[in-house]
Amino acid sequence: MIRRRRWEISENLVSPAAAMFDRRRFIATGLAAMAGSTLPLLGCNESVATVPATPDPTADLYPVPANSAFRQARALTPIADSAKFNNYFEFGSDKRIAGEAQALEIRPWEIRIEGLVEKEMTLSVDDLIRRMPLEERIYRHRCVETWAMVVPWTGFPLAELVRLARPLGSAKFLLMESFKQPKNATNQQAYWYPWPYHEGLRLDEAMNELAFLVTGAYGQPLLKQFGAPLRLALPWKYGFKSIKGLTRFRFLEKQPRTFWEKIGENEYGFWANINPRFPHDRWDQDEEWMLGTREVFATELFNGYAEEVAAMYDLEDRKFFY
Ligand SMILES: Nc1nc2c(c(=O)[nH]1)N[C@H]1C(S)=C(S)[C@@H](COP(=O)(O)O)O[C@H]1N2
Ligand SMILES: [Mo]
C-alpha cells in the first residue's frame, strides 16, 4: 500500500465510521444549500466565533501572565485559523465544527474526581478554575493527521489537580472522560462510537510538568470549539490524547482502554508519543504542516519535548509510539 501525505488526501478523518458521518453531512449540507438556506459553515471563508459566546463566569481572570519557560520559536497560529479548523467528533467528523460546537451547554458544569482517591469529590468548574494557579504557556500541538499549530493556552498543571485529588498509593493510571450531551452534540447519537470520549495517562505522565489543563486560549476563556470549559494539552503526544470538554477524572490501578483503542486496531493506542519514525497505517509521520501558513516542518521526536519527557519511556520499545 502506498502511503500518502495527509495534505494530499482530503481533510476528512480516518475511520470508516467517520467516513459515514462525512457522507451524511455532505447530504445534509447539500440539501440545505439547494433549499437556499444559509448554513454558517459552508465554504472556506466563513466566519467563526473567535470570542466566547456567553458571558463567561471566569472572564475576569484573563489575560493571565505568560510563563516564559514555555515559549516557541515557531510563530503563533492566528486564532482565525485555529478556531475554524478543529477536531471534535462529538460535533462532526470534518474540521468545520466550530458552528456546531456553539450548541454545547458549558454552565453549569461539574467536574467529578473519583476512583482510587482519599475522598471522591464533585466540584463546579468555576470553583476549580478559581482554586488553581493559572498561567499562560505557548505549546505546539501536533495532530495525528499531520497538521500542527502553536497556541498560547491558559491553564494549570494537571499535577495540581492530581494533588487536589489525593490519589491512593494503588493508583497508577488516570482515566479522563468528556461530557455526554447527545441533544446538543449530535454525533453522540451515533451508537457505533463508544461515547463519551475518553483518554488515559499513566500517573507519572499526568504528573509531568508539561501536562496542562487548559481553561483559556489567546488571553480569553476557552472557545467551545477548543474544548471549553476544560481540556487537556499534552504537547508530546498526538493531539487526540488532548481531550476536550472534560467532566471526569478517575484514578485506577490498571491501564484503561481509550476511545480510539476501542474504535480501531489500526489507530494509535494508549501511548501515542510522537515519533517521526513510526508511521500511521495510512500515511507517514515524518513531516507536519502548520495551520494558516501551511509551512512544512520535519516532525520531531516527542514533538520537540524530548528533554522534558523522554526519561519516562523505554525508547527502544515500539509500544510507546503507538
Ligand atoms: N472530546 C474530544 N476531545 C478531543 C477530540 C474529540 O473529538 N473529542 N479530538 C482530539 C483531536 S484528534 C485533536 S487533534 C485535538 C484538536 O484540538 P483543536 O480542535 O482545539 O485544535 O482535540 C482532541 N480532543
Ligand atoms: Mo488529532
Short mmCIF file of C-alpha atoms and ligand atoms in Angstrom, two decimals:
data_model
loop_
_atom_site.label_atom_id
_atom_site.label_comp_id
_atom_site.label_asym_id
_atom_site.label_seq_id
_atom_site.Cartn_x
_atom_site.Cartn_y
_atom_site.Cartn_z
CA MET A 1 0.00 0.00 0.00
CA ILE A 2 1.28 3.44 -0.90
CA ARG A 3 1.26 5.94 1.90
CA ARG A 4 0.31 9.45 1.02
CA ARG A 5 0.87 12.65 2.89
CA ARG A 6 -2.11 13.76 4.87
CA TRP A 7 -2.44 17.01 2.94
CA GLU A 8 -2.51 15.18 -0.37
CA ILE A 9 -5.66 13.38 0.64
CA SER A 10 -8.79 15.11 1.87
CA GLU A 11 -9.17 16.73 5.25
CA ASN A 12 -11.57 14.09 6.40
CA LEU A 13 -10.83 11.82 9.29
CA VAL A 14 -9.72 8.38 9.00
CA SER A 15 -12.05 5.75 10.38
CA PRO A 16 -14.86 4.05 8.46
CA ALA A 17 -17.33 5.46 10.98
CA ALA A 18 -16.00 8.93 10.22
CA ALA A 19 -16.47 8.33 6.51
CA MET A 20 -20.10 7.52 7.19
CA PHE A 21 -20.52 10.77 9.06
CA ASP A 22 -18.98 12.65 6.19
CA ARG A 23 -21.42 11.16 3.75
CA ARG A 24 -24.37 12.01 5.96
CA ARG A 25 -23.07 15.54 6.45
CA PHE A 26 -22.48 16.01 2.78
CA ILE A 27 -26.05 15.04 2.01
CA ALA A 28 -27.42 17.25 4.77
CA THR A 29 -25.46 20.35 3.79
CA GLY A 30 -26.06 19.72 0.10
CA LEU A 31 -29.80 19.61 0.61
CA ALA A 32 -29.76 22.71 2.77
CA ALA A 33 -27.81 24.58 0.11
CA MET A 34 -30.28 23.53 -2.55
CA ALA A 35 -33.14 24.74 -0.36
CA GLY A 36 -31.44 28.12 -0.34
CA SER A 37 -30.85 28.30 3.41
CA THR A 38 -27.62 29.74 4.73
CA LEU A 39 -25.58 27.48 6.93
CA PRO A 40 -22.85 29.25 8.85
CA LEU A 41 -20.14 26.76 7.97
CA LEU A 42 -20.18 26.32 4.23
CA GLY A 43 -17.30 27.45 2.08
CA CYS A 44 -13.80 28.32 3.16
CA ASN A 45 -14.02 31.99 4.09
CA GLU A 46 -16.90 31.56 6.53
CA SER A 47 -16.68 33.47 9.76
CA VAL A 48 -16.44 31.59 13.05
CA ALA A 49 -16.64 32.50 16.70
CA THR A 50 -13.31 33.79 17.99
CA VAL A 51 -14.67 35.30 21.21
CA PRO A 52 -16.56 33.37 23.89
CA ALA A 53 -20.29 33.49 23.11
CA THR A 54 -21.81 33.79 26.55
CA PRO A 55 -20.51 35.92 29.42
CA ASP A 56 -18.02 33.52 30.95
CA PRO A 57 -18.08 33.43 34.79
CA THR A 58 -14.27 33.34 34.84
CA ALA A 59 -13.69 36.09 32.26
CA ASP A 60 -12.32 38.44 34.96
CA LEU A 61 -9.29 36.15 35.34
CA TYR A 62 -7.96 36.85 31.81
CA PRO A 63 -5.46 37.59 30.42
CA VAL A 64 -3.03 35.68 32.60
CA PRO A 65 0.76 36.31 32.70
CA ALA A 66 2.86 34.05 30.48
CA ASN A 67 5.27 31.52 31.94
CA SER A 68 8.43 32.30 29.97
CA ALA A 69 9.69 28.73 30.40
CA PHE A 70 7.21 27.64 27.73
CA ARG A 71 7.91 29.52 24.53
CA GLN A 72 8.18 28.53 20.89
CA ALA A 73 10.49 29.56 18.08
CA ARG A 74 7.70 28.95 15.59
CA ALA A 75 5.14 31.72 15.11
CA LEU A 76 1.81 31.58 16.93
CA THR A 77 -1.05 30.25 14.84
CA PRO A 78 -3.59 33.08 14.41
CA ILE A 79 -6.86 32.40 16.22
CA ALA A 80 -8.65 33.00 12.91
CA ASP A 81 -7.00 29.79 11.67
CA SER A 82 -7.03 27.60 14.79
CA ALA A 83 -10.64 28.47 15.72
CA LYS A 84 -12.08 27.27 12.43
CA PHE A 85 -10.12 24.06 11.84
CA ASN A 86 -10.83 21.65 14.68
CA ASN A 87 -11.27 18.04 15.62
CA TYR A 88 -14.28 17.50 17.86
CA PHE A 89 -16.05 14.33 16.80
CA GLU A 90 -18.98 14.95 19.11
CA PHE A 91 -19.97 17.69 16.63
CA GLY A 92 -18.92 16.21 13.31
CA SER A 93 -16.10 14.38 11.64
CA ASP A 94 -14.71 17.13 9.43
CA LYS A 95 -12.78 20.22 10.53
CA ARG A 96 -15.59 22.74 10.28
CA ILE A 97 -17.39 22.03 13.53
CA ALA A 98 -16.91 25.46 15.17
CA GLY A 99 -20.53 26.45 14.45
CA GLU A 100 -21.99 23.15 15.66
CA ALA A 101 -19.89 23.30 18.84
CA GLN A 102 -21.64 26.50 19.94
CA ALA A 103 -24.63 24.31 20.89
CA LEU A 104 -22.70 22.80 23.80
CA GLU A 105 -24.02 23.97 27.19
CA ILE A 106 -20.97 24.78 29.28
CA ARG A 107 -22.62 26.04 32.50
CA PRO A 108 -23.43 24.68 34.97
CA TRP A 109 -20.51 22.27 34.54
CA GLU A 110 -19.38 19.80 37.17
CA ILE A 111 -16.05 18.08 37.50
CA ARG A 112 -16.03 14.69 39.15
CA ILE A 113 -12.91 13.23 40.80
CA GLU A 114 -13.27 9.57 41.69
CA GLY A 115 -11.80 6.09 41.94
CA LEU A 116 -8.65 5.44 43.97
CA VAL A 117 -8.57 8.74 45.85
CA GLU A 118 -8.76 9.59 49.56
CA LYS A 119 -12.19 11.14 49.07
CA GLU A 120 -14.22 11.32 45.88
CA MET A 121 -15.46 14.79 45.05
CA THR A 122 -17.62 16.84 42.72
CA LEU A 123 -16.87 20.50 42.18
CA SER A 124 -18.04 23.16 39.78
CA VAL A 125 -15.60 24.01 37.04
CA ASP A 126 -15.61 27.65 38.19
CA ASP A 127 -14.58 26.65 41.73
CA LEU A 128 -11.82 24.50 40.28
CA ILE A 129 -10.52 27.23 37.96
CA ARG A 130 -10.50 29.81 40.75
CA ARG A 131 -8.58 27.49 43.08
CA MET A 132 -5.83 26.75 40.57
CA PRO A 133 -2.68 28.77 39.75
CA LEU A 134 -3.35 29.96 36.20
CA GLU A 135 -0.53 30.73 33.77
CA GLU A 136 -0.11 31.06 30.02
CA ARG A 137 2.07 28.61 28.10
CA ILE A 138 2.83 28.56 24.41
CA TYR A 139 2.70 24.97 23.21
CA ARG A 140 2.97 23.16 19.95
CA HIS A 141 0.10 20.84 19.01
CA ARG A 142 0.55 18.01 16.52
CA CYS A 143 -2.48 16.11 15.25
CA VAL A 144 -2.01 12.51 14.16
CA GLU A 145 -3.33 13.66 10.76
CA THR A 146 -0.10 15.75 10.33
CA TRP A 147 -1.48 19.25 10.83
CA ALA A 148 0.10 21.31 13.59
CA MET A 149 -0.32 24.64 15.36
CA VAL A 150 1.24 26.85 18.02
CA VAL A 151 -1.21 28.09 20.65
CA PRO A 152 -0.99 30.27 23.78
CA TRP A 153 -3.01 28.19 26.24
CA THR A 154 -4.07 29.42 29.67
CA GLY A 155 -4.45 26.84 32.39
CA PHE A 156 -2.76 24.98 35.21
CA PRO A 157 -0.66 21.83 35.53
CA LEU A 158 -2.62 18.56 35.59
CA ALA A 159 -0.31 17.73 38.52
CA GLU A 160 -2.20 20.37 40.57
CA LEU A 161 -5.47 18.52 40.01
CA VAL A 162 -3.80 15.23 40.95
CA ARG A 163 -2.60 16.84 44.19
CA LEU A 164 -6.11 18.14 44.89
CA ALA A 165 -7.48 14.62 44.29
CA ARG A 166 -5.01 12.93 46.70
CA PRO A 167 -4.77 9.56 44.93
CA LEU A 168 -4.09 6.41 46.94
CA GLY A 169 -0.79 4.57 46.57
CA SER A 170 -2.53 1.93 44.48
CA ALA A 171 -3.50 4.49 41.78
CA LYS A 172 -1.27 4.05 38.72
CA PHE A 173 -3.38 5.45 35.88
CA LEU A 174 -5.75 8.33 35.25
CA LEU A 175 -8.82 7.95 33.05
CA MET A 176 -10.42 11.16 31.77
CA GLU A 177 -13.89 11.49 30.31
CA SER A 178 -15.68 14.13 28.23
CA PHE A 179 -19.28 15.30 28.54
CA LYS A 180 -22.32 13.49 27.27
CA GLN A 181 -24.89 15.85 25.66
CA PRO A 182 -26.35 13.95 22.72
CA LYS A 183 -29.09 16.55 22.30
CA ASN A 184 -26.53 19.27 21.55
CA ALA A 185 -23.62 17.21 20.28
CA THR A 186 -25.47 15.35 17.58
CA ASN A 187 -22.72 12.89 16.65
CA GLN A 188 -23.13 11.45 20.15
CA GLN A 189 -26.36 9.98 18.81
CA ALA A 190 -24.21 7.66 16.68
CA TYR A 191 -24.16 4.42 18.61
CA TRP A 192 -21.06 2.97 16.91
CA TYR A 193 -18.76 5.36 18.74
CA PRO A 194 -18.01 4.47 22.39
CA TRP A 195 -19.18 7.80 23.86
CA PRO A 196 -18.27 9.68 25.91
CA TYR A 197 -14.80 10.41 24.52
CA HIS A 198 -12.24 9.11 27.00
CA GLU A 199 -8.48 9.13 27.29
CA GLY A 200 -5.87 7.98 29.76
CA LEU A 201 -2.41 8.58 31.12
CA ARG A 202 -0.02 6.74 33.39
CA LEU A 203 0.17 8.67 36.64
CA ASP A 204 3.76 9.81 36.15
CA GLU A 205 2.77 11.24 32.75
CA ALA A 206 -0.13 13.06 34.40
CA MET A 207 2.32 14.50 36.95
CA ASN A 208 4.84 15.60 34.30
CA GLU A 209 5.18 19.36 34.29
CA LEU A 210 4.16 19.59 30.61
CA ALA A 211 0.72 18.01 31.14
CA PHE A 212 -1.51 21.07 31.23
CA LEU A 213 -5.22 21.52 31.93
CA VAL A 214 -6.47 24.29 29.67
CA THR A 215 -9.13 26.83 30.67
CA GLY A 216 -8.42 29.52 28.08
CA ALA A 217 -6.51 30.40 24.93
CA TYR A 218 -5.29 33.58 23.28
CA GLY A 219 -5.79 35.51 26.53
CA GLN A 220 -9.50 34.76 26.97
CA PRO A 221 -11.71 31.94 28.27
CA LEU A 222 -11.64 28.87 26.07
CA LEU A 223 -13.84 28.82 22.96
CA LYS A 224 -16.30 25.97 22.71
CA GLN A 225 -14.61 24.54 19.63
CA PHE A 226 -11.32 24.39 21.60
CA GLY A 227 -12.96 22.29 24.33
CA ALA A 228 -14.47 24.72 26.85
CA PRO A 229 -14.72 24.82 29.75
CA LEU A 230 -11.79 22.44 30.38
CA ARG A 231 -9.46 20.46 28.12
CA LEU A 232 -6.05 18.90 28.27
CA ALA A 233 -2.85 19.81 26.39
CA LEU A 234 -0.19 17.09 26.06
CA PRO A 235 2.22 18.57 23.54
CA TRP A 236 4.47 15.49 23.28
CA LYS A 237 1.63 13.18 22.27
CA TYR A 238 -0.62 13.11 19.22
CA GLY A 239 -3.48 15.58 19.53
CA PHE A 240 -6.23 13.05 20.14
CA LYS A 241 -4.83 12.50 23.65
CA SER A 242 -5.58 16.17 24.44
CA ILE A 243 -9.17 15.50 25.45
CA LYS A 244 -11.73 18.34 25.34
CA GLY A 245 -14.91 19.04 27.29
CA LEU A 246 -13.60 17.26 30.40
CA THR A 247 -16.02 16.22 33.14
CA ARG A 248 -14.46 13.25 34.92
CA PHE A 249 -11.11 12.14 36.33
CA ARG A 250 -10.93 8.55 37.59
CA PHE A 251 -7.85 7.11 39.30
CA LEU A 252 -7.24 3.45 38.51
CA GLU A 253 -4.84 0.65 39.23
CA LYS A 254 -4.92 -0.80 35.71
CA GLN A 255 -4.33 0.80 32.35
CA PRO A 256 -7.74 1.76 30.90
CA ARG A 257 -8.75 1.28 27.28
CA THR A 258 -9.31 4.50 25.40
CA PHE A 259 -11.95 5.74 22.95
CA TRP A 260 -9.63 5.33 19.96
CA GLU A 261 -8.37 1.92 21.06
CA LYS A 262 -11.97 0.73 21.07
CA ILE A 263 -12.62 2.20 17.62
CA GLY A 264 -9.79 0.61 15.73
CA GLU A 265 -6.76 -1.59 15.79
CA ASN A 266 -5.15 0.45 13.05
CA GLU A 267 -5.28 3.70 15.01
CA TYR A 268 -2.66 4.68 17.54
CA GLY A 269 -3.24 3.32 21.02
CA PHE A 270 -2.80 4.35 24.61
CA TRP A 271 0.70 5.87 24.42
CA ALA A 272 0.76 7.76 21.12
CA ASN A 273 4.02 9.54 21.76
CA ILE A 274 5.09 11.49 18.69
CA ASN A 275 7.91 9.86 16.73
CA PRO A 276 8.63 10.59 13.06
CA ARG A 277 9.95 7.04 12.61
CA PHE A 278 6.65 5.32 13.32
CA PRO A 279 4.12 5.89 10.52
CA HIS A 280 0.38 5.64 10.76
CA ASP A 281 -1.19 2.77 8.86
CA ARG A 282 -2.14 5.08 6.01
CA TRP A 283 0.42 7.90 5.99
CA ASP A 284 3.90 8.91 7.12
CA GLN A 285 4.60 10.97 10.21
CA ASP A 286 7.98 12.43 9.26
CA GLU A 287 6.57 15.83 8.31
CA GLU A 288 3.87 18.18 9.52
CA TRP A 289 2.18 21.32 8.20
CA MET A 290 1.11 24.42 10.08
CA LEU A 291 -2.49 25.65 10.12
CA GLY A 292 -2.65 29.03 8.44
CA THR A 293 0.71 29.26 6.70
CA ARG A 294 0.81 25.62 5.51
CA GLU A 295 4.53 25.77 6.18
CA VAL A 296 6.00 22.24 6.37
CA PHE A 297 8.43 21.11 9.10
CA ALA A 298 10.13 17.86 9.94
CA THR A 299 8.34 16.07 12.78
CA GLU A 300 10.45 15.85 15.92
CA LEU A 301 10.72 13.06 18.47
CA PHE A 302 8.16 13.84 21.22
CA ASN A 303 7.19 16.87 19.11
CA GLY A 304 10.35 18.65 20.28
CA TYR A 305 9.71 18.00 24.00
CA ALA A 306 12.12 15.07 24.45
CA GLU A 307 14.11 16.84 27.14
CA GLU A 308 11.06 17.02 29.39
CA VAL A 309 9.53 13.59 28.75
CA ALA A 310 11.96 11.06 27.23
CA ALA A 311 13.03 9.70 30.64
CA MET A 312 9.52 8.33 31.20
CA TYR A 313 9.81 5.80 28.35
CA ASP A 314 11.97 2.99 27.03
CA LEU A 315 12.91 4.46 23.66
CA GLU A 316 13.69 1.01 22.26
CA ASP A 317 10.17 -0.19 22.99
CA ARG A 318 7.95 0.38 19.98
CA LYS A 319 4.79 0.18 22.05
CA PHE A 320 5.29 3.67 23.47
CA PHE A 321 4.95 5.14 19.96
CA TYR A 322 1.61 3.56 19.08
N1 LIG B 1 -13.76 15.28 23.49
C1 LIG B 1 -12.93 15.33 22.42
N2 LIG B 1 -11.65 15.74 22.61
C2 LIG B 1 -10.80 15.80 21.56
C3 LIG B 1 -11.21 15.41 20.26
C4 LIG B 1 -12.56 14.99 20.11
O1 LIG B 1 -13.02 14.64 19.02
N3 LIG B 1 -13.39 14.97 21.21
N4 LIG B 1 -10.32 15.44 19.21
C5 LIG B 1 -8.90 15.39 19.54
C6 LIG B 1 -8.01 15.64 18.40
S1 LIG B 1 -7.87 14.40 17.27
C7 LIG B 1 -7.25 16.77 18.31
S2 LIG B 1 -6.10 16.96 17.09
C8 LIG B 1 -7.49 17.91 19.21
C9 LIG B 1 -7.86 19.11 18.38
O2 LIG B 1 -7.94 20.27 19.15
P1 LIG B 1 -8.37 21.64 18.47
O3 LIG B 1 -9.57 21.37 17.63
O4 LIG B 1 -8.65 22.56 19.61
O5 LIG B 1 -7.23 22.07 17.63
O6 LIG B 1 -8.52 17.66 20.17
C10 LIG B 1 -8.55 16.34 20.68
N5 LIG B 1 -9.53 16.25 21.76
MO MO B 2 -5.98 14.88 16.09
#
